[in-house]
Coordinates of C-alpha atoms in Angstrom, one line a residue:
M1 CA -5.0 49.5 -19.6
A2 CA -4.4 48.0 -17.0
G3 CA -3.9 49.6 -13.6
T4 CA -0.3 51.3 -12.3
H5 CA -1.3 50.1 -9.2
E6 CA -1.8 46.3 -10.4
R7 CA 0.3 43.7 -8.4
E8 CA 2.2 41.3 -10.1
I9 CA 1.5 37.8 -10.2
W10 CA 3.7 34.7 -11.2
L11 CA 4.0 31.3 -11.4
R12 CA 6.0 28.5 -11.2
F13 CA 6.8 26.3 -13.9
L14 CA 7.5 22.8 -13.3
S15 CA 9.3 21.1 -15.9
G16 CA 9.2 17.0 -16.0
P17 CA 12.8 16.4 -14.7
D18 CA 11.6 19.0 -11.9
I19 CA 9.0 17.0 -11.0
D20 CA 11.5 13.7 -11.2
S21 CA 13.8 15.5 -8.9
L22 CA 11.1 15.9 -5.9
E23 CA 11.6 12.0 -5.2
L24 CA 8.0 11.5 -4.2
T25 CA 7.3 8.3 -2.9
R26 CA 5.0 5.7 -3.8
S27 CA 3.5 6.1 -0.5
E28 CA 2.7 9.5 -0.4
I29 CA 0.9 9.1 -4.2
I30 CA -0.9 6.9 -3.1
A31 CA -1.8 9.1 0.1
A32 CA -2.6 11.5 -2.1
I33 CA -5.5 9.5 -4.1
D34 CA -7.0 7.8 -1.5
G35 CA -7.4 11.6 0.5
V36 CA -8.6 13.0 -3.3
M37 CA -11.4 9.9 -3.0
A38 CA -12.5 10.3 0.4
A39 CA -13.3 13.7 -0.5
H40 CA -14.6 13.0 -3.6
G41 CA -17.5 10.3 -1.2
R42 CA -18.0 13.3 1.1
G43 CA -19.0 15.9 -1.8
E44 CA -16.2 18.4 -1.1
T45 CA -15.0 17.8 -4.6
V46 CA -16.4 19.3 -7.7
F47 CA -15.7 18.3 -11.6
E48 CA -17.5 18.5 -15.5
P49 CA -17.1 15.2 -17.1
R50 CA -13.7 15.3 -19.8
M51 CA -13.7 16.1 -23.1
H52 CA -11.9 14.8 -26.0
L53 CA -10.4 16.9 -28.5
M54 CA -10.2 15.2 -32.1
P55 CA -7.3 16.6 -34.2
D56 CA -8.1 16.1 -38.3
N57 CA -5.3 13.4 -38.1
G58 CA -6.3 10.6 -39.7
G59 CA -7.3 9.0 -36.3
I60 CA -3.8 8.9 -34.9
G61 CA -4.5 10.3 -31.3
H62 CA -6.8 12.8 -29.7
F63 CA -6.5 15.2 -26.8
N64 CA -8.6 14.7 -23.7
V65 CA -9.4 17.5 -21.4
L66 CA -10.0 17.2 -17.2
R67 CA -11.4 19.6 -14.8
G68 CA -11.7 19.1 -11.7
H69 CA -12.0 21.3 -8.0
V70 CA -11.3 19.9 -4.5
S71 CA -11.9 22.0 -2.0
S72 CA -10.4 19.9 0.8
L73 CA -6.4 20.6 -0.5
G74 CA -4.4 23.9 0.3
D75 CA -6.4 26.7 2.4
H76 CA -9.0 27.7 0.6
G77 CA -8.8 24.1 -2.7
V78 CA -7.3 23.9 -5.1
S79 CA -8.7 23.9 -9.5
G80 CA -7.0 22.7 -12.2
V81 CA -7.1 21.9 -15.8
K82 CA -5.1 18.7 -17.8
V83 CA -4.6 18.6 -21.2
V84 CA -2.8 14.9 -22.4
G85 CA -2.5 13.2 -26.0
D86 CA -3.8 9.6 -26.5
F87 CA -1.6 9.0 -29.8
V88 CA -0.6 4.9 -30.0
P89 CA 1.4 4.8 -31.8
N90 CA 4.4 7.3 -30.1
Y91 CA 6.1 4.4 -29.4
T92 CA 8.0 3.8 -32.8
L93 CA 8.8 7.5 -32.3
G94 CA 10.6 7.0 -29.0
L95 CA 8.1 9.2 -27.1
P96 CA 5.4 8.1 -24.5
S97 CA 1.8 7.6 -25.6
E98 CA 0.5 9.9 -23.6
L99 CA 2.5 13.0 -23.0
A100 CA 0.1 15.8 -20.9
M101 CA 0.3 19.2 -19.0
A102 CA -1.5 20.7 -15.7
T103 CA -2.2 23.9 -14.6
L104 CA -3.7 24.7 -11.2
F105 CA -5.4 28.1 -9.8
D106 CA -6.1 30.1 -7.4
P107 CA -10.4 29.2 -6.7
T108 CA -10.4 32.6 -5.0
T109 CA -9.3 34.7 -7.3
G110 CA -8.6 32.5 -10.5
V111 CA -4.2 33.5 -9.9
P112 CA -2.8 30.6 -12.0
L113 CA -0.9 28.9 -9.7
A114 CA 1.3 26.4 -11.7
V115 CA 1.9 24.7 -15.0
M116 CA 3.3 21.4 -14.9
D117 CA 4.6 18.5 -16.7
A118 CA 2.2 16.1 -16.2
T119 CA 3.1 12.8 -18.0
L120 CA 4.5 11.3 -14.9
I121 CA 1.2 12.3 -12.5
T122 CA -1.2 10.9 -15.9
E123 CA 0.9 7.3 -15.0
A124 CA 0.9 7.6 -11.4
R125 CA -2.6 8.7 -10.6
T126 CA -3.6 5.5 -12.6
G127 CA -1.5 3.3 -10.4
A128 CA -2.7 4.5 -7.4
M129 CA -6.0 4.0 -8.2
T130 CA -6.0 1.2 -8.8
A131 CA -3.7 0.6 -5.9
V132 CA -6.0 2.1 -3.6
G133 CA -8.6 0.4 -4.9
A134 CA -6.9 -3.2 -3.6
K135 CA -6.1 -1.5 -0.5
H136 CA -10.3 -1.0 0.3
L137 CA -11.4 -3.9 -1.1
A138 CA -9.1 -6.8 -2.3
R139 CA -8.0 -9.5 -0.1
P140 CA -5.3 -8.5 2.5
G141 CA -3.4 -11.8 2.0
S142 CA -3.5 -11.7 -1.4
K143 CA 0.0 -13.2 -3.1
I144 CA -0.9 -13.7 -6.9
L145 CA -1.0 -9.9 -9.3
G146 CA -2.2 -10.8 -13.0
H147 CA -1.8 -8.2 -15.4
V148 CA -2.3 -7.3 -19.3
G149 CA -1.0 -4.7 -20.6
A150 CA 2.9 -3.5 -21.2
R151 CA 2.5 0.2 -21.8
G152 CA 1.6 3.7 -20.3
T153 CA 0.4 3.4 -16.6
A154 CA 1.0 -0.8 -16.1
F155 CA 4.2 0.2 -14.4
S156 CA 2.5 2.4 -12.1
N157 CA -0.1 -0.6 -11.3
V158 CA 2.0 -2.9 -10.9
T159 CA 5.1 -1.2 -8.6
M160 CA 2.2 0.3 -6.4
L161 CA 0.0 -2.7 -5.9
D162 CA 3.1 -4.2 -4.8
S163 CA 3.7 -1.7 -2.4
L164 CA 0.8 -2.9 -0.7
F165 CA 1.0 -6.2 -1.2
D166 CA 4.0 -9.5 -0.3
L167 CA 2.8 -10.7 -3.2
D168 CA 4.2 -13.5 -3.9
E169 CA 4.2 -13.7 -7.7
I170 CA 3.2 -11.1 -10.7
R171 CA 2.3 -12.4 -14.4
V172 CA 2.8 -10.0 -17.0
T173 CA 1.6 -10.2 -20.9
S174 CA 1.5 -8.1 -23.4
K175 CA 0.3 -8.3 -27.4
R176 CA 3.8 -8.2 -28.5
P177 CA 6.5 -10.4 -26.4
E178 CA 9.3 -8.0 -26.9
S179 CA 7.0 -5.0 -25.1
R180 CA 5.8 -7.9 -22.0
E181 CA 9.5 -8.6 -21.7
A182 CA 11.1 -5.0 -21.6
F183 CA 8.9 -4.3 -19.5
A184 CA 9.1 -7.8 -16.6
E185 CA 12.9 -6.5 -17.1
R186 CA 11.9 -2.9 -16.1
L187 CA 9.4 -4.7 -13.1
R188 CA 13.1 -6.5 -12.2
A189 CA 15.0 -3.7 -11.9
E190 CA 12.6 -2.1 -9.6
I191 CA 11.0 -5.0 -7.0
D192 CA 11.8 -7.7 -5.6
T193 CA 8.8 -9.9 -6.4
P194 CA 8.9 -12.5 -8.6
V195 CA 7.9 -11.1 -11.6
R196 CA 7.5 -14.1 -15.3
V197 CA 6.0 -13.4 -18.4
V198 CA 3.5 -15.4 -19.6
E199 CA 2.1 -15.7 -23.6
T200 CA -1.4 -15.4 -22.9
A201 CA -4.1 -13.5 -20.8
D202 CA -5.5 -16.8 -19.4
E203 CA -2.1 -17.6 -18.5
A204 CA -1.7 -14.2 -16.7
F205 CA -4.9 -14.3 -14.8
D206 CA -5.7 -17.8 -13.4
D207 CA -5.6 -18.4 -9.9
A208 CA -4.5 -14.6 -9.4
D209 CA -5.6 -12.7 -6.5
I210 CA -5.9 -9.4 -8.0
L211 CA -6.4 -9.4 -11.8
V212 CA -5.9 -5.6 -14.2
E213 CA -6.3 -5.0 -17.9
A214 CA -4.8 -2.8 -19.0
T215 CA -4.4 -3.1 -22.3
R216 CA -5.0 -0.6 -25.0
L217 CA -7.0 -2.0 -28.4
T218 CA -8.2 -1.4 -31.0
E219 CA -11.6 -3.7 -31.4
P220 CA -13.0 -5.5 -28.8
S221 CA -12.1 -8.1 -27.6
P222 CA -12.1 -10.7 -24.8
L223 CA -8.8 -11.6 -23.1
L224 CA -10.0 -11.6 -19.8
R225 CA -12.2 -14.4 -19.5
T226 CA -15.3 -14.5 -17.0
D227 CA -14.5 -18.1 -15.3
V228 CA -10.8 -17.5 -14.6
V229 CA -12.2 -15.1 -11.5
K230 CA -12.0 -16.9 -8.9
A231 CA -14.0 -16.7 -5.3
G232 CA -12.2 -14.0 -3.9
A233 CA -10.8 -12.0 -6.6
F234 CA -10.2 -8.2 -6.9
V235 CA -10.4 -7.4 -10.5
V236 CA -10.4 -4.0 -12.6
P237 CA -10.6 -3.6 -16.0
Y238 CA -9.5 -0.1 -17.5
G239 CA -8.7 -0.6 -20.4
T240 CA -10.0 2.5 -23.1
I241 CA -12.3 -0.5 -25.4
S242 CA -13.4 -3.3 -23.7
A243 CA -11.6 -6.5 -23.4
V244 CA -13.9 -8.1 -20.8
E245 CA -16.8 -10.5 -21.4
L246 CA -20.5 -9.9 -21.4
D247 CA -21.6 -12.0 -18.3
L248 CA -18.4 -10.4 -16.3
L249 CA -20.8 -9.2 -13.8
D250 CA -23.3 -12.0 -13.5
V251 CA -20.1 -13.4 -11.5
M252 CA -19.8 -10.3 -9.0
D253 CA -20.9 -9.1 -5.8
K254 CA -20.1 -6.2 -6.0
V255 CA -19.0 -3.6 -8.6
V256 CA -17.9 -0.4 -7.5
V257 CA -17.1 2.8 -9.8
D258 CA -14.9 5.9 -9.5
D259 CA -17.8 7.6 -10.2
W260 CA -21.4 6.6 -11.6
R261 CA -21.9 9.8 -13.7
E262 CA -17.8 9.6 -15.3
A263 CA -19.3 5.6 -16.1
R264 CA -22.3 6.4 -17.7
S265 CA -20.8 8.7 -20.1
G266 CA -18.8 8.9 -23.7
R267 CA -18.4 6.6 -25.6
F268 CA -15.2 4.5 -24.2
G269 CA -14.2 2.3 -21.5
A270 CA -13.9 -0.7 -20.2
L271 CA -17.5 -1.9 -19.5
R272 CA -19.2 0.5 -21.6
A273 CA -21.2 -2.3 -22.9
H274 CA -22.8 -3.5 -19.7
V275 CA -24.1 0.0 -19.4
D276 CA -25.5 0.4 -22.4
T277 CA -27.2 -3.1 -22.4
G278 CA -28.7 -2.5 -18.6
R279 CA -25.9 -4.5 -17.4
L280 CA -24.6 -1.8 -15.2
S281 CA -27.4 -0.1 -13.7
E282 CA -27.4 2.9 -10.5
E283 CA -29.3 -0.2 -9.9
T284 CA -27.2 -2.9 -9.6
L285 CA -23.9 -1.0 -9.1
Y286 CA -23.0 -1.3 -4.9
A287 CA -20.8 1.9 -4.7
Q288 CA -19.1 4.7 -6.1
F289 CA -15.5 4.2 -4.6
G290 CA -15.4 7.6 -2.4
E291 CA -18.4 6.4 -0.5
I292 CA -16.1 3.1 0.0
V293 CA -13.1 5.3 1.1
S294 CA -14.8 7.5 3.7
G295 CA -16.4 5.4 5.0
Q296 CA -20.1 5.0 4.5
K297 CA -20.1 2.0 2.7
P298 CA -18.3 -0.7 3.9
G299 CA -15.7 -2.4 1.4
R300 CA -14.8 -6.0 1.1
E301 CA -17.2 -8.3 3.8
S302 CA -15.1 -11.9 3.1
D303 CA -12.7 -13.3 1.6
D304 CA -14.7 -14.9 -0.9
E305 CA -16.0 -12.0 -2.5
R306 CA -15.9 -11.1 -6.0
I307 CA -15.3 -7.6 -6.4
L308 CA -14.7 -5.5 -9.6
L309 CA -13.3 -1.5 -9.4
W310 CA -13.5 0.3 -12.9
H311 CA -12.0 3.7 -12.9
R312 CA -11.8 5.6 -15.7
G313 CA -9.4 8.5 -14.4
L314 CA -10.7 11.5 -12.7
S315 CA -9.9 15.1 -13.0
I316 CA -9.5 15.8 -9.6
L317 CA -7.2 12.4 -8.4
D318 CA -5.0 14.9 -11.9
V319 CA -5.3 18.4 -9.3
A320 CA -4.6 16.4 -5.7
L321 CA -1.6 14.6 -7.5
A322 CA -0.2 18.2 -8.9
H323 CA -0.4 20.2 -5.7
L324 CA 1.4 17.6 -3.7
I325 CA 3.9 18.1 -6.5
L326 CA 3.2 22.2 -6.7
D327 CA 2.8 21.9 -2.6
R328 CA 6.7 19.7 -2.1
A329 CA 8.4 22.0 -5.5
Q330 CA 7.8 24.9 -3.0
Q331 CA 9.0 23.9 -0.2
A332 CA 12.2 22.8 -2.5
D333 CA 11.8 26.0 -4.4
V334 CA 12.2 24.1 -7.2
G335 CA 11.2 24.8 -10.8
T336 CA 11.1 28.1 -12.6
M337 CA 9.5 31.6 -11.5
L338 CA 7.7 32.7 -15.2
R339 CA 6.3 36.1 -15.0
Y340 CA 2.5 35.8 -16.0
R341 CA 1.6 39.9 -15.7

């Protein structure tokens, strides 16, 4: 039986509306991601390979389980676990394709600190990673963004990139015309940069300075063709199923990944075939992104470099944003305190 003098433990529950009420800014989110990638570069993070839970549901979706620890956050560091569903047909039900929940823990006692809706975290951390990548690796004077894909993290990608660069034009497309038109309208309501809807990936990427491939294919298809990547371009392919050509890396001056162990693992990812065939290896890789953010290796060194960043979605990004949210919620006394024991 529990001891009679055992102290009470309470944790903070943060719903989606709770988190929305905190009104986190894009600059705060970008700073948190920049900070945790620098910590990764300095060896101040611990994380396990992501795991998948594949329910017996006819293949309509699966769960990803991400586990991470960041030593540089808070007084003693913070540990966290996120479970996120990936159910592409959810749009037919009026639901996001990715619904997530995160838990944070004190790594010195195991005490749970918070349970929160992590749907915003999942969207924002991916867009912020794309933006932080561009901050360090794209040409500072980049003017044209080409973005393929309109659901999930797409909105966060575009708006966060727009917050960092003085763009002249944003081109967007996706498989379904109604999807890309709705995406463009949502963007126009949020940002001032002209947004142009195009029909094909080639049109979106032609002469673009920043090329983001965020498609949700069911079968590999070369939407981001090698010959559309101009000198000086920054390329971010991160669709689950590959949408790039095998010779894409042949024209790249630098190939960067968020974490090499994660890049090598799993069955999915934009450059899975490149790893499997040896085109991307420890020898051909330029750097892990944290090495660049922490100043151990230079990022972009000339305007003409073609640079590619492949990010898989590290659990430490989720932990960093969940910690930021918890910190803000504690300051504002937002959320519901729940008795744990």
